[in-house]
Coordinates of C-alpha atoms and ligand atoms in Angstrom, one line a residue:
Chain A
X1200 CA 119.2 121.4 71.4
X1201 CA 116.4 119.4 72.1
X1202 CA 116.7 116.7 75.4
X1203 CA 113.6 114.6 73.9
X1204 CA 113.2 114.7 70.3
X1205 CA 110.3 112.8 68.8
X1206 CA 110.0 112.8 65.1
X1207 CA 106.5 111.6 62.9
X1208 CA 106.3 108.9 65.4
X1209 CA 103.6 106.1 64.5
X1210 CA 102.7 102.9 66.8
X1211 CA 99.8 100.7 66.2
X1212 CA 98.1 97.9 68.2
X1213 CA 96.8 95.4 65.6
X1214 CA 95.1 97.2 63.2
X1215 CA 94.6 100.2 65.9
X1216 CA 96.8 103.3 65.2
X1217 CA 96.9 104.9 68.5
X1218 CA 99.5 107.7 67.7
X1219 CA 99.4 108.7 64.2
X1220 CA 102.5 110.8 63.3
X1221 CA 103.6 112.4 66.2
X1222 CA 106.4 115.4 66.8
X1223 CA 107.3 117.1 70.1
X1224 CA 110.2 119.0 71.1
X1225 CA 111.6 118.8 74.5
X1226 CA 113.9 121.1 75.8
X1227 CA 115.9 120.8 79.1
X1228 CA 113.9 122.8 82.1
X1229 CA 110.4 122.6 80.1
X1230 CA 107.4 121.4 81.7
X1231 CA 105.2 119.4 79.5
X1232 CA 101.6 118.9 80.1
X1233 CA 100.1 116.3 78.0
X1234 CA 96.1 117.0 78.1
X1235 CA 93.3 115.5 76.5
X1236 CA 90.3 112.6 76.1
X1237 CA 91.0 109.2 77.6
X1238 CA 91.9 107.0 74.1
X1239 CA 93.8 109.7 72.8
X1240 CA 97.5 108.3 73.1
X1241 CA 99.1 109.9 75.6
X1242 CA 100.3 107.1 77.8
X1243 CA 101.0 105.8 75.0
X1244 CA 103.8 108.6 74.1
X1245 CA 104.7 108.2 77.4
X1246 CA 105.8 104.6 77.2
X1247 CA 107.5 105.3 73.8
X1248 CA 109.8 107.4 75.4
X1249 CA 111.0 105.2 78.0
X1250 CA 110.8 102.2 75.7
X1251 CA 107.9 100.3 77.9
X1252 CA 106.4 100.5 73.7
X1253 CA 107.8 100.0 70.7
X1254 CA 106.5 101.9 67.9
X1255 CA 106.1 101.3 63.8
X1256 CA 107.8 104.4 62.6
X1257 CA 109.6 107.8 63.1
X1258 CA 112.0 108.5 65.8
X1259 CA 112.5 109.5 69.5
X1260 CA 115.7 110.5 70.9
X1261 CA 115.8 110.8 74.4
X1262 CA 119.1 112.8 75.8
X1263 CA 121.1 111.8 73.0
X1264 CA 120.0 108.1 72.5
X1265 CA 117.7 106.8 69.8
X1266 CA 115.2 104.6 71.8
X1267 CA 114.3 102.3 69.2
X1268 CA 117.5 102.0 67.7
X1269 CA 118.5 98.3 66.7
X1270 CA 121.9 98.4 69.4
X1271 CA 119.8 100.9 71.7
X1272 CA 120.7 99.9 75.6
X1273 CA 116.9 100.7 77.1
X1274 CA 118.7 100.1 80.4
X1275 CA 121.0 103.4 79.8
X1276 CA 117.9 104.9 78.7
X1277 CA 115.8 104.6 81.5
X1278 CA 118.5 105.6 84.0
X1279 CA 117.9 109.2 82.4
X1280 CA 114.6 108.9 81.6
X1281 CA 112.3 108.3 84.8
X1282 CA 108.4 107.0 85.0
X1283 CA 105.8 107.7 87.7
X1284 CA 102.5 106.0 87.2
X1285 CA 99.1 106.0 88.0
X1286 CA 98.9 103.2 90.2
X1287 CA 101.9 104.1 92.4
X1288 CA 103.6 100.3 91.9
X1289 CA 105.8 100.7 94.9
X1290 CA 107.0 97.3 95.6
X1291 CA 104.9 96.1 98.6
X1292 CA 107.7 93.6 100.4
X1293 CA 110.1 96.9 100.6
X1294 CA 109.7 99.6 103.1
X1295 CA 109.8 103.1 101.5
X1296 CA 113.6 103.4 101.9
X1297 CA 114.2 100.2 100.6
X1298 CA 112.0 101.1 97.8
X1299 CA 114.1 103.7 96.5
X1300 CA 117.2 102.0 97.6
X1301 CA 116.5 99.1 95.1
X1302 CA 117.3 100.4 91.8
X1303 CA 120.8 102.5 93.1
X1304 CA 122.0 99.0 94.4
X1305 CA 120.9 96.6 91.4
X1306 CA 121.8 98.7 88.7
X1307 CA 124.4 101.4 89.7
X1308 CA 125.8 99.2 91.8
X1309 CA 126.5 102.0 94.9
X1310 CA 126.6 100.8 98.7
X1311 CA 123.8 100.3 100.8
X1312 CA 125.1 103.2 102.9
X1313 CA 125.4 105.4 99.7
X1314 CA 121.8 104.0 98.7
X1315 CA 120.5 104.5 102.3
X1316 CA 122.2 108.3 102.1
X1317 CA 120.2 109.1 98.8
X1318 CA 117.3 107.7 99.8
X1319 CA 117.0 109.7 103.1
X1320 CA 118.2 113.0 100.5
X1321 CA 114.9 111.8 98.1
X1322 CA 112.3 111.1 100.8
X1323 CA 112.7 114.3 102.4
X1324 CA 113.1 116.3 99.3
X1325 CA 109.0 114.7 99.5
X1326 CA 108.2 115.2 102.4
X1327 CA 108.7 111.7 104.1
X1328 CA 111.7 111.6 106.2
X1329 CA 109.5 110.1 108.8
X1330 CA 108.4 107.4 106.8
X1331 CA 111.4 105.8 105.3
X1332 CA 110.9 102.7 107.8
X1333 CA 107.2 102.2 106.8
X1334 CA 105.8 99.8 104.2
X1335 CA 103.6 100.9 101.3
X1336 CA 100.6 99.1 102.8
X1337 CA 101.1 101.7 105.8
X1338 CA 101.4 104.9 103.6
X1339 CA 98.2 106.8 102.1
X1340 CA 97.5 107.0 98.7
X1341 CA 99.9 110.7 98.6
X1342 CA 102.7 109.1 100.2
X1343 CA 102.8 106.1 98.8
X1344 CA 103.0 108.0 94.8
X1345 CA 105.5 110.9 96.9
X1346 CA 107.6 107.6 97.5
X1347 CA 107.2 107.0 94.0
X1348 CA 108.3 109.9 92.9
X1349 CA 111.2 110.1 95.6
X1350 CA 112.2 106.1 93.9
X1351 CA 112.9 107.8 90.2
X1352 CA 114.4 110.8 91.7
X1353 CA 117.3 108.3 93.2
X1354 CA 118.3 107.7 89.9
X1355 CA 119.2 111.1 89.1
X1356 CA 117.0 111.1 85.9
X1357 CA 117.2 114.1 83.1
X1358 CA 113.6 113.7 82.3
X1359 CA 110.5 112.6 84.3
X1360 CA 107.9 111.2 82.6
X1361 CA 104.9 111.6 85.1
X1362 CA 101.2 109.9 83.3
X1363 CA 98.6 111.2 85.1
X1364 CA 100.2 110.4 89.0
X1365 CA 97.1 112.1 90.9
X1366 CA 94.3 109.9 89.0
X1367 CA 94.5 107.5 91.3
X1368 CA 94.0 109.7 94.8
X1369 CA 91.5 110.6 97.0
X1370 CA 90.6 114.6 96.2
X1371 CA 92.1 115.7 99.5
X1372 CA 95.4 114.3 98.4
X1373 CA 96.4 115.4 95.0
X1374 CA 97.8 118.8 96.3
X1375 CA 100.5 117.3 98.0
X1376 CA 101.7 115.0 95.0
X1377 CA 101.5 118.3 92.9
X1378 CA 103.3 120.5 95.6
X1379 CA 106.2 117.9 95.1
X1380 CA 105.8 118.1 91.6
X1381 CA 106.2 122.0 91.2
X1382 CA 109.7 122.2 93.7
X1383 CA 110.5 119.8 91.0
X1384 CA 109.6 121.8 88.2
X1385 CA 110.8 124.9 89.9
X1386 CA 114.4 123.2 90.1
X1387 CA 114.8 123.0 86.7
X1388 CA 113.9 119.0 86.4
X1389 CA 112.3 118.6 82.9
X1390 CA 109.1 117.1 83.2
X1391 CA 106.6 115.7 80.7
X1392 CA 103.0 115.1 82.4
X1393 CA 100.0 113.3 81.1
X1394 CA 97.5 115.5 83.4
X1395 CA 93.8 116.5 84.2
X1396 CA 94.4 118.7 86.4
X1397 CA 94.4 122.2 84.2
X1398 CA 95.6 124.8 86.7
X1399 CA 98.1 123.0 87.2
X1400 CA 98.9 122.6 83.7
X1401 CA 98.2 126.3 82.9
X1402 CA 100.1 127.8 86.2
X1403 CA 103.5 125.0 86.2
X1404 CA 103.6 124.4 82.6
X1405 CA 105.9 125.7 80.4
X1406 CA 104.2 124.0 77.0
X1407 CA 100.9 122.8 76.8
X1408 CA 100.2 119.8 74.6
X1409 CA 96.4 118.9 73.3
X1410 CA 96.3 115.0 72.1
X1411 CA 93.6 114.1 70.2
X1412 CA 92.7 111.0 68.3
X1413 CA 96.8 110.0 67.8
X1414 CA 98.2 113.8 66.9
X1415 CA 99.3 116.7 68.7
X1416 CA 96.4 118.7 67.8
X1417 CA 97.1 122.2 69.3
X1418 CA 100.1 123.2 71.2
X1419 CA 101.8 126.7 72.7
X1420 CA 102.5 127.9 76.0
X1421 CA 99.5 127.1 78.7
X1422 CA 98.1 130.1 79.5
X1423 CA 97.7 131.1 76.1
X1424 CA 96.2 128.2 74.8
X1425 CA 93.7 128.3 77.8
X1426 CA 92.7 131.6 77.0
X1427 CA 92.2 131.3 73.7
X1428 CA 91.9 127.5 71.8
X1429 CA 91.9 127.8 68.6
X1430 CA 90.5 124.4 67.9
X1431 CA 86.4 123.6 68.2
X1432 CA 88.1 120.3 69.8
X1433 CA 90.1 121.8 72.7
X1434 CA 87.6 124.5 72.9
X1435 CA 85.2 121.7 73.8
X1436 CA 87.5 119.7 75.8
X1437 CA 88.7 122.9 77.9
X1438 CA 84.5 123.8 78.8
X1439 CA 84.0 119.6 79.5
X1440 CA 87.1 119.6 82.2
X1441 CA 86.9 123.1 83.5
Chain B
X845 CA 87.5 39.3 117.2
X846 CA 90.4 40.2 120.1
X847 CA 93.6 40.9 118.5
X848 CA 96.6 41.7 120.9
X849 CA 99.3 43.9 119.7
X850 CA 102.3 43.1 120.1
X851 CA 104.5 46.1 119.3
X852 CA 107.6 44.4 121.3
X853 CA 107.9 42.3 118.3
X854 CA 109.0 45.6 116.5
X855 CA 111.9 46.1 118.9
X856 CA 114.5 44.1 117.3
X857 CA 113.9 46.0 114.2
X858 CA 114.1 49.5 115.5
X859 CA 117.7 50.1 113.8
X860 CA 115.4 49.4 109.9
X861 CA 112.8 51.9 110.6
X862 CA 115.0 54.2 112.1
X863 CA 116.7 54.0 108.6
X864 CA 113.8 54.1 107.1
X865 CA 112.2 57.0 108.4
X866 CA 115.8 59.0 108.2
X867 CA 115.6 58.1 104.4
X868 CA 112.7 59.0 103.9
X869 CA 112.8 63.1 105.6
X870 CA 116.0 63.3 103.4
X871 CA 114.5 61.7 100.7
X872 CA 111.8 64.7 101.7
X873 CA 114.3 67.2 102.2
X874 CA 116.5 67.0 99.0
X875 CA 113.6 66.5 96.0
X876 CA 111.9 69.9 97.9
X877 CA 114.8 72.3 97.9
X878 CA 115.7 70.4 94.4
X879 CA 112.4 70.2 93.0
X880 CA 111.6 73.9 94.2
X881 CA 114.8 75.0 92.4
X882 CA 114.0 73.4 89.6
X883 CA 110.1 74.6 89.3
X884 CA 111.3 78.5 90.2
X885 CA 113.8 78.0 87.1
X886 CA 110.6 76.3 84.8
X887 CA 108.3 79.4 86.0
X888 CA 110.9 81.5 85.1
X889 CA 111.6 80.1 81.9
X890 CA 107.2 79.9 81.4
X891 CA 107.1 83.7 82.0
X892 CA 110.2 85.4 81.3
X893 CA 112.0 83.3 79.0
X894 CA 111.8 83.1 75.2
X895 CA 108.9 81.0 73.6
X896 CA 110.9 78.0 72.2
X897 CA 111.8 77.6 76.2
X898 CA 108.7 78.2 77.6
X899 CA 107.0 75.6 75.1
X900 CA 109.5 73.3 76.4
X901 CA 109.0 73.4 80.0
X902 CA 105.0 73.3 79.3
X903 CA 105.7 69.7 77.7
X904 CA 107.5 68.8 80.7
X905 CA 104.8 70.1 83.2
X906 CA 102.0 68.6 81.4
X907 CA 103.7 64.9 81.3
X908 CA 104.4 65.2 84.8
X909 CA 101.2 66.2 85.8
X910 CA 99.0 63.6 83.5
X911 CA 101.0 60.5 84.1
X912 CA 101.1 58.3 87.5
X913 CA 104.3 58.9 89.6
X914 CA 105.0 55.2 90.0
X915 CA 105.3 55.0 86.2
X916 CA 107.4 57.8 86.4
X917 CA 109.6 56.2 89.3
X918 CA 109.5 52.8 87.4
X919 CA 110.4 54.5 83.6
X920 CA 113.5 56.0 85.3
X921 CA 114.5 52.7 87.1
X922 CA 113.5 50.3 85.0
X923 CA 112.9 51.9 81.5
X924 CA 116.5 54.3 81.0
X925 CA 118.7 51.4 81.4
X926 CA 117.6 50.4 77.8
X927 CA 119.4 53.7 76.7
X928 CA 122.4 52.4 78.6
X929 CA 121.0 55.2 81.5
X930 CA 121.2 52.6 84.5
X931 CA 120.5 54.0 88.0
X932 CA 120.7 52.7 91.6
X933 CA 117.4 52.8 93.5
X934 CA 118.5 55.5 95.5
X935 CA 119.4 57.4 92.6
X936 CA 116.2 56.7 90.8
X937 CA 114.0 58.2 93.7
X938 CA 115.6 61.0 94.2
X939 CA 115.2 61.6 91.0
X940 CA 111.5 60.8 90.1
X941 CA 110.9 62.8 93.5
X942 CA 112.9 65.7 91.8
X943 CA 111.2 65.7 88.6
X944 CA 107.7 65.6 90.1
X945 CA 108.1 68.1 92.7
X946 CA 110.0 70.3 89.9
X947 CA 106.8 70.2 87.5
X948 CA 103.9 70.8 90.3
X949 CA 105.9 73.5 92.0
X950 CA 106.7 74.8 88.3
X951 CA 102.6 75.8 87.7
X952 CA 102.6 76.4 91.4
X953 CA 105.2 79.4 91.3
X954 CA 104.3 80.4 87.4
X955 CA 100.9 81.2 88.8
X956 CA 102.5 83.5 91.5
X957 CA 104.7 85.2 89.1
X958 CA 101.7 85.7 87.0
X959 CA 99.5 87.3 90.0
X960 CA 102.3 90.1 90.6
X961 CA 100.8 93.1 89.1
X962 CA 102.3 93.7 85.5
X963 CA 102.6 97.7 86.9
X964 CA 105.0 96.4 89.3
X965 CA 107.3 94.7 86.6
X966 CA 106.8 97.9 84.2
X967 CA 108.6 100.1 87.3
X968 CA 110.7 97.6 87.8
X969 CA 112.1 98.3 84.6
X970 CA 111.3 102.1 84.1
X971 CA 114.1 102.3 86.8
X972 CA 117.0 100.6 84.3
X973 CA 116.3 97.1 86.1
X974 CA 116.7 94.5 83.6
X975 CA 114.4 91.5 83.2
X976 CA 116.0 89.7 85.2
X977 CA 117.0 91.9 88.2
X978 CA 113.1 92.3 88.0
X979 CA 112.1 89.1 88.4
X980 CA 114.9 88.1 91.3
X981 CA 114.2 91.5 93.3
X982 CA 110.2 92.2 92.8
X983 CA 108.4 89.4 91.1
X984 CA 110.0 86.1 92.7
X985 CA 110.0 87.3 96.4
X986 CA 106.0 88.5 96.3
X987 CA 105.1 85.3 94.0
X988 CA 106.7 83.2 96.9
X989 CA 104.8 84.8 99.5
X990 CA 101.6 84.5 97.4
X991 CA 102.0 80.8 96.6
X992 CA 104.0 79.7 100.0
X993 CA 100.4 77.4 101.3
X994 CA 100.2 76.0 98.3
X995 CA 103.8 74.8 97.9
X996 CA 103.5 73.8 101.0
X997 CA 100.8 71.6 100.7
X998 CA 102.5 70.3 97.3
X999 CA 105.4 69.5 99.8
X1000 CA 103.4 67.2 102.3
X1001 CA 101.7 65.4 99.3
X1002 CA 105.2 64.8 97.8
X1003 CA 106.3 63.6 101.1
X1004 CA 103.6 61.1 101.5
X1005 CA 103.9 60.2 98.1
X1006 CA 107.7 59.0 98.4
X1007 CA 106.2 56.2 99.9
X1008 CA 106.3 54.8 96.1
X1009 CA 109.7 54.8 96.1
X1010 CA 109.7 51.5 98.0
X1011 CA 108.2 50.0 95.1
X1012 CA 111.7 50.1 93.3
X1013 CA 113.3 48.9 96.7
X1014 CA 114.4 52.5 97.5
X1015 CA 115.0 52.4 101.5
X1016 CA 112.3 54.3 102.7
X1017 CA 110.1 53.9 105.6
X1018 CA 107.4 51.9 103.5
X1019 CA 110.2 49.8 102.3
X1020 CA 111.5 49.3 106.3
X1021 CA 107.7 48.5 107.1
X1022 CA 107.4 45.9 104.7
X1023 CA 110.8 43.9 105.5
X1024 CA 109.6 43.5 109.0
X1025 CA 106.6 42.7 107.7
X1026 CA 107.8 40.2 106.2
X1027 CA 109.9 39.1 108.3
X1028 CA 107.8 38.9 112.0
X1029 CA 104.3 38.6 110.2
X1030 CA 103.2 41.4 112.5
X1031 CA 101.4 43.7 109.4
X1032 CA 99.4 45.5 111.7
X1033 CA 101.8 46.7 114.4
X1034 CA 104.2 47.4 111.3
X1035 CA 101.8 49.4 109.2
X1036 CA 99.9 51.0 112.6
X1037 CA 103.2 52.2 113.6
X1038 CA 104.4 53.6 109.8
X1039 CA 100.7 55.3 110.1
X1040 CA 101.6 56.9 112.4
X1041 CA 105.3 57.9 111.7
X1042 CA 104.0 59.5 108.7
X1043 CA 101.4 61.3 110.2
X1044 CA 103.5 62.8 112.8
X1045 CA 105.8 63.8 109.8
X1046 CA 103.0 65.3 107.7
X1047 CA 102.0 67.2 111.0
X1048 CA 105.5 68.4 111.7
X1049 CA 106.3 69.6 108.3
X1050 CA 103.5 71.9 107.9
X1051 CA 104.0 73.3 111.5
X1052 CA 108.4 73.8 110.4
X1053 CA 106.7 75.4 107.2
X1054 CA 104.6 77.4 108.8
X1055 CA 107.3 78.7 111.3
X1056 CA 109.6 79.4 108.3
X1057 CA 107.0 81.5 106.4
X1058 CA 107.0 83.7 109.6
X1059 CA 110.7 83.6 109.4
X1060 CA 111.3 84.5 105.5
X1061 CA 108.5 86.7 105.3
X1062 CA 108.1 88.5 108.5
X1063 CA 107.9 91.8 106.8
X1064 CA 104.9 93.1 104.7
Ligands
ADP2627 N1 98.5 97.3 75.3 C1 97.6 97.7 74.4 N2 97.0 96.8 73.6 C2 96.1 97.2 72.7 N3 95.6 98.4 72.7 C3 96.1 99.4 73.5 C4 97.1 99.0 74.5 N4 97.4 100.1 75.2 C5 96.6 101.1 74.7 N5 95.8 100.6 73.7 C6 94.8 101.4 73.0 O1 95.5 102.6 72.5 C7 94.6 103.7 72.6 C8 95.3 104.8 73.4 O2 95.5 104.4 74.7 P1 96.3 105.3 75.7 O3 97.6 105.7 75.2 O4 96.2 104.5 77.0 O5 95.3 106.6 75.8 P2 95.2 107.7 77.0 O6 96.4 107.5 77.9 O7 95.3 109.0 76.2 O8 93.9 107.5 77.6 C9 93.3 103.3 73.2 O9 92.4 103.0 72.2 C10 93.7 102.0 73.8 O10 92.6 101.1 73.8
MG2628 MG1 96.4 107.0 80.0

């Protein structure tokens, strides 16, 4: 059975279909790596499957719960279903561990010592015991999305929904975002990435998926679709980014 | 063109500005933590709320803000006693104070809430936050920080402003200054010494604002 299910799902702006009848299957454990042009609708799917969008038609159910249903509870959603973004958006007034504490206090409703104690678990599962204490203004762009990262991770989510979390960095620092990423991956944590980067697509992927203009254009497992795209439009896309 | 002062003529008085002056901090004091209540609750309601609310609290910011505060002071204390409403003078200035401060401090704090990055509120609620718990834990806390000078300025002008309130014979220090007035002819002692009462005020207010900033937002 499928942990995200998304079904002939349409979602305009205005007149502007951006995802035209989309379908993906999500088992537990995969790693999905959502490729293609800028325009094409993948954060878009992304933030249908956490609910940050509604869409027009078709369905997404997300570990058993129908996110645009009319009695849907986006809050139970989204404590299995966690987002990284682009832009980090750590909270700047919190240090690191308070960061991460936030959500485990407001909405679970844990102690600050059991918050504190699964913060310390989360920051050094990334690599930042060291830096619970600091403020985001004090972190580099890495550790600042690695605190990110370590902030949904609190939560215990099923799925991670990551949209394109290295975009935003400095060359030098996307390998150590993506080194977190994999241990994740490697764990079993299912994880559906909007990405550029394609080796890491083809090498920590499970399932690659090719958006173009609102549709799931060409899909299979990575390194097959790498080697051989069968559409002139990945073709294209694959010589452009490679 | 010698004039000599004669501030001894004050002395007897010292127990009415004294009163005065103690009226008119509280006065200060209440219609900002009021008023500041009341304008985090209108920003809220601008940004967060539903429309039929926000539309609402726009009318109200809009009257405020386009209409003299001494017409304000004197519909409350001399206009809402036609609809039976009749309030003492005291009552009445806390009250205008209040509903000024409320509306300023309303567009004040809105504009805070809408500087906060909208990525912020997005992962606010990608962690199972609700609205709410977003705005009381991320938004409000770096909208405050963003907007504290400004409010605080909006503060001092209220403060000086209360001076109005005498107009309705609210006991105020204005009010104090013109009873002695009055009463020992001295008007340029009297209103040299107010001067400078409310000068010394203004200047201690933005320095205890100042401090508390440091104090409330000490961290980054
Ligand atoms: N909030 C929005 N309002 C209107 N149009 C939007 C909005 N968000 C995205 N779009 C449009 O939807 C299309 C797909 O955007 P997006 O999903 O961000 O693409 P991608 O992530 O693949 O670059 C684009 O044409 C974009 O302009
Ligand atoms: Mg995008």
């Amino acid at each position: 059975m499928s942990l995200v299910s998304i079904r002939d799902v349409r979602k305009s702006f205005g007149s502007n279909e951006v995802l035209k009848g989309v379908s993906l299957d999500i088992a537990k454990g995969d790693v999905v790596a959502i490729i293609g042009r800028s325009g094409s609708g993948k954060s878009t799917l992304l933030r249908c499957i956490n609910g940050l969008e509604t869409y027009q038609s078709g369905s997404i159910v997300a570990d058993g719960i129908e996110v645009a249903g009319a009695n849907t509870n986006l809050r139970e959603l989204r404590r299995h279903v966690g987002m990284v973004f682009q832009q980090f958006n750590l909270f700047p007034h919190l240090t690191a561990a308070e960061n991460v504490m936030l959500a485990p206090t407001v909405v679970n409703k844990v102690s600050k010592a059991e918050a504190r104690a699964t913060a310390a678990e989360v920051l050094a599962k990334v690599g930042l015991s060291e830096k619970m204490d600091a403020y985001p203004s004090e972190l580099s762009g890495g550790q600042q999305q690695r605190v990110a990262i370590a902030r949904s991770l609190a939560m215990r989510p099923k799925v991670l929904l990551c949209d394109e979390i290295t975009s935003a960095l400095d060359p030098e620092l996307v390998n150590e975002v993506l080194r977190v990423v994999e241990q994740l991956a490697r764990e079993g944590m299912t994880l559906i990435l909007v990405t550029h980067e394609m080796r890491f697509a083809r090498d920590v992927g499970t399932k690659l998926v090719f958006m173009h203009h609102g549709k799931v254009h060409e899909e299979g497992v990575p390194k097959e679709v790498f080697a051989a795209p069968r559409t002139p439009e990945l073709q294209q896309f694959v010589g452009q980014v490679s | 063109m010698s004039y000599k002062l004669q501030f001894a003529e004050l002395l007897p008085y010292w127990n009415v500005l004294l009163y005065g002056l103690v009226f008119t901090i509280v006065l200060t004091i209440v219609s900002t933590v009021v008023g500041i209540a009341v304008g985090t609750a209108g920003a809220a309601a601008r940004t967060f709320g539903p429309g039929w609310l926000g539309r609402i609290v726009a009318v109200y910011v809009e009257l405020i803000r386009n209409t003299p505060f001494i017409v304000q002071l004197f519909f409350i204390f001399f206009g809402l006693p036609a609809l039976g409403l009749k309030l003492s003078e005291t009552t009445a200035a806390f009250l205008a104070m209040v509903i000024n401060l409320g509306a300023y401090s309303t567009e004040i704090i809105r504009a805070g809430i809408e500087a906060v990055p909208k990525g912020h509120i997005e992962a606010g609620l990608s962690l199972a936050m609700s609205k709410w718990e977003v705005l009381r834990h991320i938004v409000l806390n770096q909208a405050f920080r963003k907007i504290y000078p400004a409010l605080s300025s909006q503060i001092i002008i209220v403060m000086l402003g209360s001076a109005v309130v005498s107009q309705i014979s609210a006991e105020d220090l204005t009010y104090a200054a013109n009873y002695v007035a009055s009463r020992n002819f001295r008007n340029f002692e009297v209103y040299l010494l107010v001067a400078l009462a409310y000068l010394l005020l203004a200047m201690l207010t933005r320095s205890l604002l100042r401090a508390l900033g440091r104090v409330i937002f000490k961290a980054r």
